[in-house]
GROMACS .gro file of C-alpha atoms in nm:
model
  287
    1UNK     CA    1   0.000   0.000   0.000
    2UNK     CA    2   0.158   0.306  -0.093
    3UNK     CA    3   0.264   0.552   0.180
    4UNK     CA    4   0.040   0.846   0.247
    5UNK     CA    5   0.071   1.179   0.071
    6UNK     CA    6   0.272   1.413   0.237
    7UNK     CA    7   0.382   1.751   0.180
    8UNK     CA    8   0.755   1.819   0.124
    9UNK     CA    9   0.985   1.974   0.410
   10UNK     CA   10   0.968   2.363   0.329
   11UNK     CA   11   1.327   2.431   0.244
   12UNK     CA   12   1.501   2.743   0.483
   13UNK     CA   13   1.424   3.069   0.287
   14UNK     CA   14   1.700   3.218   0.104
   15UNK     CA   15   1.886   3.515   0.218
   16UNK     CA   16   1.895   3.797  -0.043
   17UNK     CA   17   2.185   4.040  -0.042
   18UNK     CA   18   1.928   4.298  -0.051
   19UNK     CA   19   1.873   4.185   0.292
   20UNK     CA   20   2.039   4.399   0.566
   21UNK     CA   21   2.323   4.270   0.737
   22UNK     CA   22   2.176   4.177   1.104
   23UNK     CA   23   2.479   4.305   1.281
   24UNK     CA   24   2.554   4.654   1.085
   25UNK     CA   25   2.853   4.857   1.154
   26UNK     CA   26   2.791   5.129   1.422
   27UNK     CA   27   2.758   5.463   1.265
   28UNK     CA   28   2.823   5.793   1.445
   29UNK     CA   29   2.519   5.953   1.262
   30UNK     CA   30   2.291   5.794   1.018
   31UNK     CA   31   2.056   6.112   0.803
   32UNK     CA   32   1.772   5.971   0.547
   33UNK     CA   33   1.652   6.266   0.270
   34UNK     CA   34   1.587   6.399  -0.012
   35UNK     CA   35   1.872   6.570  -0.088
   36UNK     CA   36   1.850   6.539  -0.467
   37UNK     CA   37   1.614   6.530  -0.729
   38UNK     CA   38   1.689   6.102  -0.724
   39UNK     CA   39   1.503   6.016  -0.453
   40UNK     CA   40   1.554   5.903  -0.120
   41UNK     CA   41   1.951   5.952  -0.003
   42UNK     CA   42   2.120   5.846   0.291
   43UNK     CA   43   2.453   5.967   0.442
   44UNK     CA   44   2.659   5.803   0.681
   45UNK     CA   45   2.971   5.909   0.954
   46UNK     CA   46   3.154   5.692   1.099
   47UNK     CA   47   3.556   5.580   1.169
   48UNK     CA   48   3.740   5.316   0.947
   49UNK     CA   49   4.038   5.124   1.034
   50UNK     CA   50   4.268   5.403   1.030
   51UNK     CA   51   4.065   5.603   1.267
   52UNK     CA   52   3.948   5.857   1.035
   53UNK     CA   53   3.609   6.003   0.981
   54UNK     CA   54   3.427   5.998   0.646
   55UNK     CA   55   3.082   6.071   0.525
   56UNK     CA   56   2.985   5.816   0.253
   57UNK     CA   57   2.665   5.898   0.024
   58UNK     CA   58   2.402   5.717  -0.152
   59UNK     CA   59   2.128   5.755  -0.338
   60UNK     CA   60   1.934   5.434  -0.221
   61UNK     CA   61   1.873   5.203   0.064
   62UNK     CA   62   1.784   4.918  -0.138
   63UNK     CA   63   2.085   4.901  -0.358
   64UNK     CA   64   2.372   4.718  -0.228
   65UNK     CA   65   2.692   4.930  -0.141
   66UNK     CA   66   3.019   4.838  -0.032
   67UNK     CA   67   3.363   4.999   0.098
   68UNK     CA   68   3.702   4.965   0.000
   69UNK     CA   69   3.992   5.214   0.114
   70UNK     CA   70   3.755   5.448   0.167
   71UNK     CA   71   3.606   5.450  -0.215
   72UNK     CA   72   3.189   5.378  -0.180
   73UNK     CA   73   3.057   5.174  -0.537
   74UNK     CA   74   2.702   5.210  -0.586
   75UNK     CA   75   2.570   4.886  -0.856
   76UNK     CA   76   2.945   5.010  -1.030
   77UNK     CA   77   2.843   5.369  -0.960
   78UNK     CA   78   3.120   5.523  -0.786
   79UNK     CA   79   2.965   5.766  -0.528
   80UNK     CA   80   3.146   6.098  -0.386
   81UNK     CA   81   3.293   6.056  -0.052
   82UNK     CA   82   3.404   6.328   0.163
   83UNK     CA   83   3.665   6.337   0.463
   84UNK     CA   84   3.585   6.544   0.754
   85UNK     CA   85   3.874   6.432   0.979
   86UNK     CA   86   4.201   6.238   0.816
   87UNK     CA   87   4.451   6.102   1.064
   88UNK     CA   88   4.334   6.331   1.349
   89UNK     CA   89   4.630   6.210   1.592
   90UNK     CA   90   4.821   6.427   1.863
   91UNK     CA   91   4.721   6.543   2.169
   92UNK     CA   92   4.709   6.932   2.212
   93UNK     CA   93   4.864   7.106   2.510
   94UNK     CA   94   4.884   7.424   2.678
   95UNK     CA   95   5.192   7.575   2.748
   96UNK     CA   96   5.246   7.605   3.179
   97UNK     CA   97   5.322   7.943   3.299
   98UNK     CA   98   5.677   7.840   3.350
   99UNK     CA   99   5.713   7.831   2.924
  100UNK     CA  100   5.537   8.128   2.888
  101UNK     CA  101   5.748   8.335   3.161
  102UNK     CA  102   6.046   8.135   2.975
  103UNK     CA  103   5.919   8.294   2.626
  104UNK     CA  104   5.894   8.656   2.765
  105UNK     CA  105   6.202   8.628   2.941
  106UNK     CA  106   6.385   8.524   2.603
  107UNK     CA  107   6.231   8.796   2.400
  108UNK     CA  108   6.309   9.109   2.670
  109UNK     CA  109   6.682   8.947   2.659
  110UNK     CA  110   6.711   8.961   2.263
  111UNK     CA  111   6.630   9.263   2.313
  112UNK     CA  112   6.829   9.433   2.505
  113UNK     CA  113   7.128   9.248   2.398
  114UNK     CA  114   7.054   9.367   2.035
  115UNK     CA  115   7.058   9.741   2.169
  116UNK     CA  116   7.368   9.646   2.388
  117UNK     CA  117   7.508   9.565   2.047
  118UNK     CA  118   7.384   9.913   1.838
  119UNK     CA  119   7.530  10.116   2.108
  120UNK     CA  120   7.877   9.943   2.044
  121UNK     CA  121   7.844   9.961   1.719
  122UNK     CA  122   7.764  10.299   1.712
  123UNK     CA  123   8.052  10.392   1.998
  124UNK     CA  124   8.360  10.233   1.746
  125UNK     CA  125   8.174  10.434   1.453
  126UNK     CA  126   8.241  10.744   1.596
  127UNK     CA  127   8.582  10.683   1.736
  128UNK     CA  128   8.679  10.625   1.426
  129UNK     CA  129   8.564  10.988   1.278
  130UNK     CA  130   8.888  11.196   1.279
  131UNK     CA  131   8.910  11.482   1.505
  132UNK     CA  132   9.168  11.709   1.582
  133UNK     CA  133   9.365  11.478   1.895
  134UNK     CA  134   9.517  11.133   1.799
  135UNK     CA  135   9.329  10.882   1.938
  136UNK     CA  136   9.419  10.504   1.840
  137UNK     CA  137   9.054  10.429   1.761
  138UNK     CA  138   9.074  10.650   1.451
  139UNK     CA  139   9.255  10.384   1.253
  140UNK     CA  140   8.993  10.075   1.372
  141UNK     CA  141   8.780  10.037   1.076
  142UNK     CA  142   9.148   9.973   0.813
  143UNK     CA  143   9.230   9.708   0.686
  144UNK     CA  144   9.533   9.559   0.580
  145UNK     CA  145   9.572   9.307   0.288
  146UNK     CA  146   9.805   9.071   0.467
  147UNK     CA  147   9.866   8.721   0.314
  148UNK     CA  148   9.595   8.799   0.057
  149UNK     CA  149   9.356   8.822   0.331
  150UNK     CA  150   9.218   9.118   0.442
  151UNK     CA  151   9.247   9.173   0.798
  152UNK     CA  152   9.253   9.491   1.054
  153UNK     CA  153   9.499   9.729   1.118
  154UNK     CA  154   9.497   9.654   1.508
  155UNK     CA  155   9.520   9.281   1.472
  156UNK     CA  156   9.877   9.255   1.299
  157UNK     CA  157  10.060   9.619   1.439
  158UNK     CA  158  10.023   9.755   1.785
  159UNK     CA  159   9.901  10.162   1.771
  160UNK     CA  160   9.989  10.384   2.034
  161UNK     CA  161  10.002  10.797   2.088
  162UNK     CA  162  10.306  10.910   2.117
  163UNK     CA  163  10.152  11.286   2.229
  164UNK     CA  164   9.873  11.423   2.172
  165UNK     CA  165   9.908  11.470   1.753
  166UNK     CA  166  10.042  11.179   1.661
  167UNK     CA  167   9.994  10.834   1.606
  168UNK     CA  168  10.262  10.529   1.581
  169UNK     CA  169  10.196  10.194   1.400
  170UNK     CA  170  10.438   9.930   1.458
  171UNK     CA  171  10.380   9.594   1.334
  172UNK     CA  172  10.466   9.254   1.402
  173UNK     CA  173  10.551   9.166   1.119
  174UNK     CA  174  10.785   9.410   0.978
  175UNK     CA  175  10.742   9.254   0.641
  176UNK     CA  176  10.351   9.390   0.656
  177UNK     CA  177  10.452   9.780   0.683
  178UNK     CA  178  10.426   9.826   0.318
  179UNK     CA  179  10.074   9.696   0.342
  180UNK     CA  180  10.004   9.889   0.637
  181UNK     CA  181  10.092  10.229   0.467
  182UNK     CA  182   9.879  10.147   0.163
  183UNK     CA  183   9.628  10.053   0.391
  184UNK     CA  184   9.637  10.409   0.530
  185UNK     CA  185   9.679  10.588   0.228
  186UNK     CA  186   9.391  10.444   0.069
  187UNK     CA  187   9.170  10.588   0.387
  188UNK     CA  188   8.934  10.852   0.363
  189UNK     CA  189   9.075  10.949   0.705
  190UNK     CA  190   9.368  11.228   0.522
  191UNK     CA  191   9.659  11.118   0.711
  192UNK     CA  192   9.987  11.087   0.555
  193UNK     CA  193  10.192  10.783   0.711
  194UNK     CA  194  10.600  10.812   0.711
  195UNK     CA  195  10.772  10.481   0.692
  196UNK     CA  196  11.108  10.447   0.829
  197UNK     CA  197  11.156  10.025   0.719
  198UNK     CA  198  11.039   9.951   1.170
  199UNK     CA  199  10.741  10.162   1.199
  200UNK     CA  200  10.483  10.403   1.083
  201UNK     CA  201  10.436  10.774   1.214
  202UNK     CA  202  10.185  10.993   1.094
  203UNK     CA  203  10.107  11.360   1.215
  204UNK     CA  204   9.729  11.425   1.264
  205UNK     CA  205   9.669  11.819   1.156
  206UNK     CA  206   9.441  12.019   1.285
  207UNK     CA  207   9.120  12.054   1.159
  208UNK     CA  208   8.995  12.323   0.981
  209UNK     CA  209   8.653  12.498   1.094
  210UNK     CA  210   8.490  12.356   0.730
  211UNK     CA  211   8.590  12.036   0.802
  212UNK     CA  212   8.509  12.004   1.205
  213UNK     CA  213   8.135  12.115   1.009
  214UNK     CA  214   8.134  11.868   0.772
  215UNK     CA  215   8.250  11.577   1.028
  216UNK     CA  216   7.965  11.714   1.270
  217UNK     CA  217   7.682  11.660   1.011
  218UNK     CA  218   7.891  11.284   0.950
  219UNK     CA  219   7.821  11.253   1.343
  220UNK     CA  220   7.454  11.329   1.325
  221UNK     CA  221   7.362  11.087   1.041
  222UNK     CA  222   7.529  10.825   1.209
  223UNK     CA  223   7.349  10.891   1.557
  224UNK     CA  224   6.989  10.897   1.332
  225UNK     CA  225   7.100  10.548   1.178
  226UNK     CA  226   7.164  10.394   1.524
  227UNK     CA  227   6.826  10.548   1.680
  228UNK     CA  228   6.635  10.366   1.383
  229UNK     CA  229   6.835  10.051   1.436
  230UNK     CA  230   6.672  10.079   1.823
  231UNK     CA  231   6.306  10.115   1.701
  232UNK     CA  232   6.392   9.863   1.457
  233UNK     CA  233   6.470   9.622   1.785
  234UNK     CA  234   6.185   9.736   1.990
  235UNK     CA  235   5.906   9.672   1.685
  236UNK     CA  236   6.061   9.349   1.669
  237UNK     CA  237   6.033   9.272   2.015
  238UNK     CA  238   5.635   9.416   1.985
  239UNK     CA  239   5.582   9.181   1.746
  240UNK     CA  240   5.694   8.878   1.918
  241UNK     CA  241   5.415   8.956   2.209
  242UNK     CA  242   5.167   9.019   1.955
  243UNK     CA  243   5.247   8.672   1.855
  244UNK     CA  244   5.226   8.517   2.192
  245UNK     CA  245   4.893   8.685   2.234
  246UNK     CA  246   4.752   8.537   1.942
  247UNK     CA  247   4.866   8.195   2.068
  248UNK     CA  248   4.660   8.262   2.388
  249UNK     CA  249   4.951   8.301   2.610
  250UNK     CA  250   4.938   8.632   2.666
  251UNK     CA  251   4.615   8.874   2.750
  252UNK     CA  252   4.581   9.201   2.574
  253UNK     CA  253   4.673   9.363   2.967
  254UNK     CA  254   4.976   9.206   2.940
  255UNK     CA  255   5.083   9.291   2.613
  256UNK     CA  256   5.052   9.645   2.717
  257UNK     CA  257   5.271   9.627   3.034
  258UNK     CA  258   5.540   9.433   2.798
  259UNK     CA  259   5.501   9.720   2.527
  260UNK     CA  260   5.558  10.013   2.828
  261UNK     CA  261   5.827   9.835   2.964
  262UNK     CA  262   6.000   9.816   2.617
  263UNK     CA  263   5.951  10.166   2.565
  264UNK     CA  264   6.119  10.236   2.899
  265UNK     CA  265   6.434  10.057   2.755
  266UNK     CA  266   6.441  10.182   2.429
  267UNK     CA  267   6.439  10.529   2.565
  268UNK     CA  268   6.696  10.430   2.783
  269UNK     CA  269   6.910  10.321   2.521
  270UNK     CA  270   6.816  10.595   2.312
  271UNK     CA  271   6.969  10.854   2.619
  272UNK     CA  272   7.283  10.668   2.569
  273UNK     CA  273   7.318  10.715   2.207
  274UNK     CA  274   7.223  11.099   2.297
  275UNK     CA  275   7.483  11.091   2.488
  276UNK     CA  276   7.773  10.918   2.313
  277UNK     CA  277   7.693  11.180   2.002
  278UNK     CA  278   7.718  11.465   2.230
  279UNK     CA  279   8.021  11.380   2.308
  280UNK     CA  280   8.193  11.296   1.976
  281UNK     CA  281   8.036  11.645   1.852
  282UNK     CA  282   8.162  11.844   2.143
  283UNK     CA  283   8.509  11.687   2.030
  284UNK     CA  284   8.469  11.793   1.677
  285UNK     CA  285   8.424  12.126   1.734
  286UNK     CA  286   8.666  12.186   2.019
  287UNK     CA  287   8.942  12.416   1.867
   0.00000   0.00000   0.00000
């Protein structure tokens, strides 16, 4: 007798890829729109293996979609992703008070070493501006070709004042007079060396009332360079506490207390120069 009729076992449905995936990445933030004239588009944010941040795009939840290096296909479409973030590593931190004092401390010191430095310069530029006494500073700024390399006067001869209108050059090198008095010739300074074969003398004349004029407005020029040459330092120093404001480590308060203390130095710095010139021009036009 044939066995009874039976229906057959239902087989286990089927699981479509349309089908979503029953344990979906976790997305920071999931939007559903209509953002274009398409239809229905949905955007997602979330972190990929590298710990950066995209947004990936698409222009249907029914389509099937899948990432690679951080390209999104579309059924072959290729759909625009954008990067927020993109290897957002580092950890930001604040400078301690200690840095910042450390900051100030190495900007008011640049400073005032620079201006240390313009009033020496200025100081050895006016010693060496003729006047009517011999002074051994008046021969600082020659050089001597010695060797084929230029060096100064002071370095290879030792300079002395024998009284009070004269100067005396003798060398070390007895071979480098030669050099010495070319050297000296070639000044603008108008002395005429006498060369003996051991050492140099040269008589410094006295200066006539034109000239002690003409030397004076020299004086002055070089005093107005080395006042700009301060400002020059003290705008720089401005700036660098404008910069540390901007960076949030100084306030605006304290900017302004930097900035009146650095115009306390650069007038004080600017007295010297006053002073130094006044000095060099009383010279000048001493008879």
């Amino acid at each position: 007798m044939a066995a009874p009729f039976s229906s057959p076992t239902t087989p286990p449905p089927l699981r479509s890829i349309f089908q979503p995936n029953p344990n979906p990445p976790k997305a920071l933030l999931s939007l559903t729109g209509s953002f274009h004239r398409g239809g229905p588009h949905c955007a997602k944010v979330g972190y990929n293996s590298i710990g950066a941040t995209s947004v990936s795009l698409w222009s249907s939840s029914a389509n099937y979609s899948s990432l690679r290096n951080g390209s999104t296909k579309l059924s072959g479409k290729p759909v625009s992703v954008k990067r927020l973030l993109q290897n957002r590593r580092g950890v930001v931190r604040n400078a301690t008070i200690e840095e910042i004092e450390a900051e100030k401390s190495l900007i008011e010191d640049d400073a005032k070493g620079r201006m240390e430095k313009t009033i020496d310069t200025m100081r050895a530029n006016f010693n060496s501006v003729r006047t009517g006494r011999a002074n051994p500073s008046m021969l600082d700024k020659i050089e001597v070709e010695y060797y084929g390399t230029p060096v100064s006067l002071k370095s290879i001869a030792q300079i002395s004042t024998p009284d009070a209108s004269s100067l005396l050059v003798q060398p070390y090198d007895k071979s480098s007079l030669k050099a010495i008095e070319k050297a000296i010739v070639s000044s603008d300074l108008g002395l005429t060396p006498n060369n003996d074969g051991e050492v140099i003398r040269m008589s410094i004349p006295q200066l006539t009332s034109e000239r002690r004029k003409e030397l004076s407005k020299m004086v002055a020029k070089l005093a107005e360079e080395g006042k700009v040459a301060l400002r020059n330092i003290r705008r720089d120093a401005l700036k660098a506490y404008e910069k540390l404001e901007k960076e949030k480590k100084l306030s605006e308060d304290n900017v302004k207390d930097l900035s009146s203390d650095l115009q306390k130095l650069t007038d004080e710095y600017m007295k010297k120069l006053d002073n130094i010139f006044k000095q060099k021009e009383k010279e000048l036009l001493k008879v």
